PDB file of C-alpha atoms in Angstrom:
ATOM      1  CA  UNK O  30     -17.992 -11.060 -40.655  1.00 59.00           C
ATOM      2  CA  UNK O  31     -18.864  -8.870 -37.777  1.00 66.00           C
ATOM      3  CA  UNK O  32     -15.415  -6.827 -38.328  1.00 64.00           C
ATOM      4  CA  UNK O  33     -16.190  -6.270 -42.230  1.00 58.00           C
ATOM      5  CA  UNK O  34     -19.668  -5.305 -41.172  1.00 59.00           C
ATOM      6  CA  UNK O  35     -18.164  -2.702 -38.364  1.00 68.00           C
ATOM      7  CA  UNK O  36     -15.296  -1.717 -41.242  1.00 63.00           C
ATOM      8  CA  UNK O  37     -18.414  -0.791 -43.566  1.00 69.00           C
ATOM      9  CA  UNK O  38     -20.610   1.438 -41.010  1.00 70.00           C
ATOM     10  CA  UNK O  39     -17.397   3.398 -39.574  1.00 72.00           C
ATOM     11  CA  UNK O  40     -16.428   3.889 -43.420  1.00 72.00           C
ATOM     12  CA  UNK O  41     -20.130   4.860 -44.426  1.00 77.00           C
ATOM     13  CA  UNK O  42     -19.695   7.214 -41.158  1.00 77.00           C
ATOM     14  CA  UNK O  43     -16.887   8.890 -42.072  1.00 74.00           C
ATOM     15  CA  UNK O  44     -18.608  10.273 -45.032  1.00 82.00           C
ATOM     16  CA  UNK O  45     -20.690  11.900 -43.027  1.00 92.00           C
ATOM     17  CA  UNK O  46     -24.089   9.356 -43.049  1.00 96.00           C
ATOM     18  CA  UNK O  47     -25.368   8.841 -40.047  1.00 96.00           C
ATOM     19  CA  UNK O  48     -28.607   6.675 -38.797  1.00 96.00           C
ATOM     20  CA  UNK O  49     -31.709   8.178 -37.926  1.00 98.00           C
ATOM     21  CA  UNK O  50     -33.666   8.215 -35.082  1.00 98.00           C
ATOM     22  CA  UNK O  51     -37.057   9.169 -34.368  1.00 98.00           C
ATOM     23  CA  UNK O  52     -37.414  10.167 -30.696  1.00 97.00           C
ATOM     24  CA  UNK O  53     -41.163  10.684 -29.112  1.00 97.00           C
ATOM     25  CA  UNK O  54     -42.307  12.309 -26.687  1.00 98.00           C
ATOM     26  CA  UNK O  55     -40.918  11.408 -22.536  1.00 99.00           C
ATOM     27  CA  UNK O  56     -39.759  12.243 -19.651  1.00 99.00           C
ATOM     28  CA  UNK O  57     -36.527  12.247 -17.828  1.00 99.00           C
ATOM     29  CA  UNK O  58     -37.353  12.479 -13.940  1.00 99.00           C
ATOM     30  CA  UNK O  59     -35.029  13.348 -10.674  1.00 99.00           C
ATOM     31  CA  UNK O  60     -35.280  10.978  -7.978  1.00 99.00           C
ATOM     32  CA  UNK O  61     -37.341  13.267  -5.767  1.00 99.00           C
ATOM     33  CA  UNK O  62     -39.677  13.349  -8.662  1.00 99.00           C
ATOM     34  CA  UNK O  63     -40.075   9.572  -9.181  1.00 99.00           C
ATOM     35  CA  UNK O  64     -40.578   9.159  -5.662  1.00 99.00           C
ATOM     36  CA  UNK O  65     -43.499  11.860  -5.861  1.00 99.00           C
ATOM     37  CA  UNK O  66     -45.435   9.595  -8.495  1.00 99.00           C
ATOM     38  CA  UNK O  67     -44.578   6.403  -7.920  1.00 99.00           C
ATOM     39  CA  UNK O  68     -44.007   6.849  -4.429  1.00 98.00           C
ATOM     40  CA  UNK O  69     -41.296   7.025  -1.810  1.00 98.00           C
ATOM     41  CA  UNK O  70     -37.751   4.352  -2.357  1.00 98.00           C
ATOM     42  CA  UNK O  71     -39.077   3.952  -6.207  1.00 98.00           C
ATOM     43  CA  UNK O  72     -36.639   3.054  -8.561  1.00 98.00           C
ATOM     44  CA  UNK O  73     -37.250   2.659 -12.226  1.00 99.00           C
ATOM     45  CA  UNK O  74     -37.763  -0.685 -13.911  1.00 98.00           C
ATOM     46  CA  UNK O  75     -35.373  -0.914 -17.251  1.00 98.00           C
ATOM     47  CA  UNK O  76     -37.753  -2.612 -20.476  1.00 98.00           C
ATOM     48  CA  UNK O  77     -35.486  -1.869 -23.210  1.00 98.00           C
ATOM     49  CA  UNK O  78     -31.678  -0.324 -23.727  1.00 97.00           C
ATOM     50  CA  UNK O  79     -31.891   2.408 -25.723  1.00 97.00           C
ATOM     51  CA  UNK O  80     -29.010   3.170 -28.510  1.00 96.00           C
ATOM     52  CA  UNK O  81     -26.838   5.807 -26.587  1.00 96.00           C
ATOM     53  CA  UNK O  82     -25.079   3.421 -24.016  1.00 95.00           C
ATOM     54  CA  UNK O  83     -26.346   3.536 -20.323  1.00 95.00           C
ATOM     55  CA  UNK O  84     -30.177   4.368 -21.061  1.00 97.00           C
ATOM     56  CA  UNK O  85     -33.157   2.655 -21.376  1.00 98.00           C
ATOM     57  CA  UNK O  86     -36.747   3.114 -21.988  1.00 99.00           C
ATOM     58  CA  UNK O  87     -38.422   2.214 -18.246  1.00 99.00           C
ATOM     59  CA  UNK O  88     -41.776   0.063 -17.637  1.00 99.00           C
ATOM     60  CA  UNK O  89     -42.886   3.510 -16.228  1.00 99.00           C
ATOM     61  CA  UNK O  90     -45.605   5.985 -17.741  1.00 99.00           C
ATOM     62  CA  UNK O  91     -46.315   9.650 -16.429  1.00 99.00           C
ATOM     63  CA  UNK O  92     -49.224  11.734 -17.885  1.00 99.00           C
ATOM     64  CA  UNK O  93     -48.300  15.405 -18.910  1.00 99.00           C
ATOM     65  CA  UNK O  94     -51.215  17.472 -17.869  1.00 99.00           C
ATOM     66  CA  UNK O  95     -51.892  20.392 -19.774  1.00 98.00           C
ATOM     67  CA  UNK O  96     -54.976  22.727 -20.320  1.00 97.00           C
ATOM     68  CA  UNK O  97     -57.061  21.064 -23.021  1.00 98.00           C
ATOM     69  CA  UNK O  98     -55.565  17.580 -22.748  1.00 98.00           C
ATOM     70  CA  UNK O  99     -53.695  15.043 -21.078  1.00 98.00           C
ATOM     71  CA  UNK O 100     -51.180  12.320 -22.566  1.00 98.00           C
ATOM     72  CA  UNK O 101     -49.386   9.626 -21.737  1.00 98.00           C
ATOM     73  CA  UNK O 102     -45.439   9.456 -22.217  1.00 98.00           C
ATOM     74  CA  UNK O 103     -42.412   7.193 -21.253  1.00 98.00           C
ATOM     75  CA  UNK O 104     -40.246   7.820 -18.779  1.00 99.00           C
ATOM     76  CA  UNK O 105     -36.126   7.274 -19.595  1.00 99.00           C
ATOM     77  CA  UNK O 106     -33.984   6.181 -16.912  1.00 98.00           C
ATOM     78  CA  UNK O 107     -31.688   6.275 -15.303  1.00 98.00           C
ATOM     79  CA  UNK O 108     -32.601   9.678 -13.007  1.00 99.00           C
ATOM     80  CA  UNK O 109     -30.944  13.208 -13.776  1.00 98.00           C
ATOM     81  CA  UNK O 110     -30.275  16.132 -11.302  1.00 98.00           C
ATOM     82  CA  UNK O 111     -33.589  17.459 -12.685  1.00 98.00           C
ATOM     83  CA  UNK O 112     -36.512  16.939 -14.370  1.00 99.00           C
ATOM     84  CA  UNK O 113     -37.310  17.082 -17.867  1.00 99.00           C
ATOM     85  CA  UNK O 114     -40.013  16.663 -20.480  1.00 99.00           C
ATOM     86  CA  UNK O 115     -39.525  16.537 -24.218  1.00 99.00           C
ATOM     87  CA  UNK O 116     -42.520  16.928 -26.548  1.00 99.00           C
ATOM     88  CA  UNK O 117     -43.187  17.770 -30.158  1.00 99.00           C
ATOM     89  CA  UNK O 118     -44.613  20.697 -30.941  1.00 98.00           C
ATOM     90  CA  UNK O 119     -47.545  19.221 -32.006  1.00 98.00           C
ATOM     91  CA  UNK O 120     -47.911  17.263 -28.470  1.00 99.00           C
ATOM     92  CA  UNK O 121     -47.758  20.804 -27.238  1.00 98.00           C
ATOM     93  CA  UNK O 122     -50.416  22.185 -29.250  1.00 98.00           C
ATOM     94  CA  UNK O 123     -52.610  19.718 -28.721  1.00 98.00           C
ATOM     95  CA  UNK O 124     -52.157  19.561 -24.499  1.00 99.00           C
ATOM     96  CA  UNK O 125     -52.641  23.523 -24.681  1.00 98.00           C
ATOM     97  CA  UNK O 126     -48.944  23.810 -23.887  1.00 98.00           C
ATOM     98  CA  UNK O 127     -45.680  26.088 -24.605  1.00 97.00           C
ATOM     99  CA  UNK O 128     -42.472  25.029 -24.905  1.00 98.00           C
ATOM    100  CA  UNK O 129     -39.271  26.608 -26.028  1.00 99.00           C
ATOM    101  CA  UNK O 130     -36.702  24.560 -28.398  1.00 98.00           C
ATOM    102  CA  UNK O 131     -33.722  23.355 -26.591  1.00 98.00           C
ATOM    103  CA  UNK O 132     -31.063  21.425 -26.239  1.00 97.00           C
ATOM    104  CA  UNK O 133     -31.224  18.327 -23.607  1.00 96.00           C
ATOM    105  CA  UNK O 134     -30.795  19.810 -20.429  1.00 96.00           C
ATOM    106  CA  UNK O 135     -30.998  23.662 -21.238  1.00 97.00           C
ATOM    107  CA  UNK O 136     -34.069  24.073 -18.754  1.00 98.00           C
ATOM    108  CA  UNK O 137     -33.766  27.985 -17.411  1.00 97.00           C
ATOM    109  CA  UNK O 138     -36.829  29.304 -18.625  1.00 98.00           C
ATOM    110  CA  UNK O 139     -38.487  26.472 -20.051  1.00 98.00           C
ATOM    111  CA  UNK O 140     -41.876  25.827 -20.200  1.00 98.00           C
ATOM    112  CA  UNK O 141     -43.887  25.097 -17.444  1.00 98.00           C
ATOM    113  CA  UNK O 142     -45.819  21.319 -16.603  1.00 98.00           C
ATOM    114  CA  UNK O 143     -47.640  19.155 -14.463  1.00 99.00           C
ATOM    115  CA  UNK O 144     -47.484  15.213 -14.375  1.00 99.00           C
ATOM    116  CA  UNK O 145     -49.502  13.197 -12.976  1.00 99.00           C
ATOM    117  CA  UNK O 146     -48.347   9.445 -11.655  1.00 99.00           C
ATOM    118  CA  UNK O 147     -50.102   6.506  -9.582  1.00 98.00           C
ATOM    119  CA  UNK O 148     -48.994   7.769  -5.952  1.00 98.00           C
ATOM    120  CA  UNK O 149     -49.047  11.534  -6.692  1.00 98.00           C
ATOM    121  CA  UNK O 150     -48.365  15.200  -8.754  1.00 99.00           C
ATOM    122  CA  UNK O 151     -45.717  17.040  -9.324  1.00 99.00           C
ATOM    123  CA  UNK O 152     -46.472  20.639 -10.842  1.00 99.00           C
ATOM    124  CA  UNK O 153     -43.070  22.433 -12.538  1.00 98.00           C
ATOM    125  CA  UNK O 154     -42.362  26.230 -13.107  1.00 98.00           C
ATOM    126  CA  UNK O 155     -40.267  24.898 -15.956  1.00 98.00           C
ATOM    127  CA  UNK O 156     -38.746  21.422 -17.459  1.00 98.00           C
ATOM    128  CA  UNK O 157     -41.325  21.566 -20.714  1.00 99.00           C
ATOM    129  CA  UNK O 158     -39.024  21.539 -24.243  1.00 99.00           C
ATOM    130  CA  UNK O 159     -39.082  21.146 -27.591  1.00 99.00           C
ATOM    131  CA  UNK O 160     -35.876  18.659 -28.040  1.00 98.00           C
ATOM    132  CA  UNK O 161     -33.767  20.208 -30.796  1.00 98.00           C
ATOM    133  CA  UNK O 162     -32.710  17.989 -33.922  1.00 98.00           C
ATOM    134  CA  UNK O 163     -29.580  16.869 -32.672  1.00 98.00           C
ATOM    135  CA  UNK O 164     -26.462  14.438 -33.326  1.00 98.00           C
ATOM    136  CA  UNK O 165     -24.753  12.141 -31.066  1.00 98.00           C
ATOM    137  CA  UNK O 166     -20.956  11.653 -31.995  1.00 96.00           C
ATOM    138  CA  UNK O 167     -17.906   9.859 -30.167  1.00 96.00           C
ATOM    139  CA  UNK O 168     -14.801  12.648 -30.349  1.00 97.00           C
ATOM    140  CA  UNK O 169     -12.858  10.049 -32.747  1.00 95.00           C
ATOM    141  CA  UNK O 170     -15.810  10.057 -35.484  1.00 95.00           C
ATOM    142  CA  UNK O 171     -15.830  13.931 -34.662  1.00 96.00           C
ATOM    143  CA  UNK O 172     -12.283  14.636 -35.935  1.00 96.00           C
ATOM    144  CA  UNK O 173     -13.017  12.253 -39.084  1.00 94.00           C
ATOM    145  CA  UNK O 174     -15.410  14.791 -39.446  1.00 95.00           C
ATOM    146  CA  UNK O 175     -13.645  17.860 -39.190  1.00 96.00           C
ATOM    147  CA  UNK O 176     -16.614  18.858 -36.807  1.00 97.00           C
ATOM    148  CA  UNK O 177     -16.356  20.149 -33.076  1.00 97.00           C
ATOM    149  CA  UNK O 178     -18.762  20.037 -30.103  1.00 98.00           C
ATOM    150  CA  UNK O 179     -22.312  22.225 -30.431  1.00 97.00           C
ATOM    151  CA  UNK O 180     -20.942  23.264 -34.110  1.00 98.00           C
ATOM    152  CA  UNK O 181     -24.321  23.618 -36.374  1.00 98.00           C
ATOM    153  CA  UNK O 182     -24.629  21.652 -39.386  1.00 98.00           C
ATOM    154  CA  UNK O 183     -27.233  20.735 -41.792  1.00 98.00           C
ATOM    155  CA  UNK O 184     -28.853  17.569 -42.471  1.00 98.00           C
ATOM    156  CA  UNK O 185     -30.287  15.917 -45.231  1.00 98.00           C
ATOM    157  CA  UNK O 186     -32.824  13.027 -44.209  1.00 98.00           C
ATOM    158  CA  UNK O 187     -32.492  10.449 -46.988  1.00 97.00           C
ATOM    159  CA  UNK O 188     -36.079   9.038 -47.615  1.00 97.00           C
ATOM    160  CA  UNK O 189     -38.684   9.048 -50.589  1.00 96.00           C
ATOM    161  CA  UNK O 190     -39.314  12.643 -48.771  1.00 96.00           C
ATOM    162  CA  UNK O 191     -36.003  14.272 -48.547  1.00 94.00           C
ATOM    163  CA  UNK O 192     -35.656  16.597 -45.907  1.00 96.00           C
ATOM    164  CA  UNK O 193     -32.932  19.364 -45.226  1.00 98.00           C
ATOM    165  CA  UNK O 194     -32.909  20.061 -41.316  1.00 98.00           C
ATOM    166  CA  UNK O 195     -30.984  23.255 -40.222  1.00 98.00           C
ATOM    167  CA  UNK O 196     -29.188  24.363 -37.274  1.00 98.00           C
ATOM    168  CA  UNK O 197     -29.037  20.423 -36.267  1.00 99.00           C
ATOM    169  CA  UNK O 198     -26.364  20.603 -33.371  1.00 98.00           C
ATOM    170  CA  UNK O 199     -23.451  17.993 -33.081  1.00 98.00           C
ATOM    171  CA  UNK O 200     -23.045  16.711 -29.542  1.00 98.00           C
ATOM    172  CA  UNK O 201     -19.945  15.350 -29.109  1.00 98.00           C
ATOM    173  CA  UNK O 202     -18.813  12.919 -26.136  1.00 96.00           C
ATOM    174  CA  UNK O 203     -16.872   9.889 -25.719  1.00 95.00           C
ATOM    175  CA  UNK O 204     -19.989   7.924 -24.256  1.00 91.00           C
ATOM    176  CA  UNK O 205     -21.892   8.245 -27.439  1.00 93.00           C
ATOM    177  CA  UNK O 206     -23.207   5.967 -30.391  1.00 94.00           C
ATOM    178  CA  UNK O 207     -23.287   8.188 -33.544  1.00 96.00           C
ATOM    179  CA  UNK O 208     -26.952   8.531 -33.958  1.00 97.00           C
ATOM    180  CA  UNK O 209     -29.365  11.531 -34.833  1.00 98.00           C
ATOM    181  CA  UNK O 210     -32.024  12.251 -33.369  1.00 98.00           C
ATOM    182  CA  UNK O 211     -34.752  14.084 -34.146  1.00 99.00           C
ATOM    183  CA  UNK O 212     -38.508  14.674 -33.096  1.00 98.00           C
ATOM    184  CA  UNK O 213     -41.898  13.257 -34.439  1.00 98.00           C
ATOM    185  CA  UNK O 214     -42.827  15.967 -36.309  1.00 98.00           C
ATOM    186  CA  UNK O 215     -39.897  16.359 -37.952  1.00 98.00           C
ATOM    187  CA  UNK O 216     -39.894  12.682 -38.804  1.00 98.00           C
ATOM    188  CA  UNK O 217     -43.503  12.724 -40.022  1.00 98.00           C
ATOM    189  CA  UNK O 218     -42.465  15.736 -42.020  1.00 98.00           C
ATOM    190  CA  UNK O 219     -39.562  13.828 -43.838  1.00 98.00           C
ATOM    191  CA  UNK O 220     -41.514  10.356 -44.076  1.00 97.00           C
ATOM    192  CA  UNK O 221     -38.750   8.287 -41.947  1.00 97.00           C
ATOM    193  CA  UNK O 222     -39.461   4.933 -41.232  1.00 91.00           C
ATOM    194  CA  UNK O 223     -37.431   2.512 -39.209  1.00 89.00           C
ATOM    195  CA  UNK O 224     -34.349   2.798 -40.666  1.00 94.00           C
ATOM    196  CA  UNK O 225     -33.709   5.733 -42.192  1.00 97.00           C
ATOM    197  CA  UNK O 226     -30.230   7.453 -42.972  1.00 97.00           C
ATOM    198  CA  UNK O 227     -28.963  11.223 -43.181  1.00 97.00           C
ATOM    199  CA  UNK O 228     -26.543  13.184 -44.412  1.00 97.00           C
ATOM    200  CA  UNK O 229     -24.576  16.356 -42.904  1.00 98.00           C
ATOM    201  CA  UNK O 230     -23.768  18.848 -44.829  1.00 94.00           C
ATOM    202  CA  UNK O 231     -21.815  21.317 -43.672  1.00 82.00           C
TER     203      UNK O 231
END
């Protein structure tokens, strides 16, 4: 049973449909980071595994700080080399905040923000993005595809509120589960709810 059920997604997934996935707001932090808030030898605490293999949502909170507001968001382990916060754009309007639309880990010129944790503050010229709708895809489904690494496509979100997303970027690498991903606002925008399915269209 569980091969005809794998046979079934990898065939639906070669026709280019592809799960959903709302991501909200959080924050990726560097060790120096963590240790600032939480305080010095911290490590995070995994809760949950998330679907793209080797993260997890943490027990961990950090409050973005921003000029007419403050909210709370989850922090994703494990650590990166820096740090980074992803928000909707509507997070940033309402926190008083700019943010540029990026990919995961283009941070040069990025927006600027503060968190705030138990033991401490940390206050960043930049790490502040909008997280571009993007795909996750192994290099096999990839080639089924006919699509290459950072190529654009277009995606239509299959719910009672069909969407068309443009300029959705496919990131292709071996340690990936084929997911998309894309922010609140866009979700809200196409009425997704918890499973939801999409198509590219290239």
């Amino acid at each position: 049973m569980d091969k005809l059920i794998q046979a079934l997604k990898d065939t639906i997934m070669a026709n280019g449909i592809l799960q959903v996935e709302t991501s909200a707001r959080h924050v990726h932090l560097s060790q120096a980071d963590l240790e600032q808030l939480f305080g010095k030898g911290h490590t995070l605490t995994p809760k949950r595994a998330l679907s793209q293999p080797g993260q997890y949502l943490s027990e961990e909170k950090v409050t973005v700080v921003g000029p007419k507001g403050e909210k709370k968001v989850s922090v994703l382990g494990p650590v990166r080399s820096r740090t980074q916060v992803e928000l909707s754009r509507s997070d940033c309007m309402s926190l008083g905040m700019s943010a540029p639309v990026r990919l995961s880990g283009e941070l040069e010129n990025s927006g600027a923000v503060v968190l705030k944790g138990p033991n401490g503050v940390v206050a960043l010229s930049e790490g502040a993005i909008v997280a571009k709708a993007h795909i996750h895809m192994t290099p096999d489904m990839a080639e089924k595809l006919c699509l290459k690494d950072r190529q654009q496509v277009k995606l239509e979100v299959i719910t009672d509120r069909p969407l068309v997303l443009q300029e959705v970027i496919v990131r292709v690498d071996e340690a990936s589960s084929c997911k998309v991903h894309i922010d609140t606002d866009e979700s809200n925008a196409a009425g997704c709810e918890d499973f939801t399915l999409g198509r590219i269209i290239k």
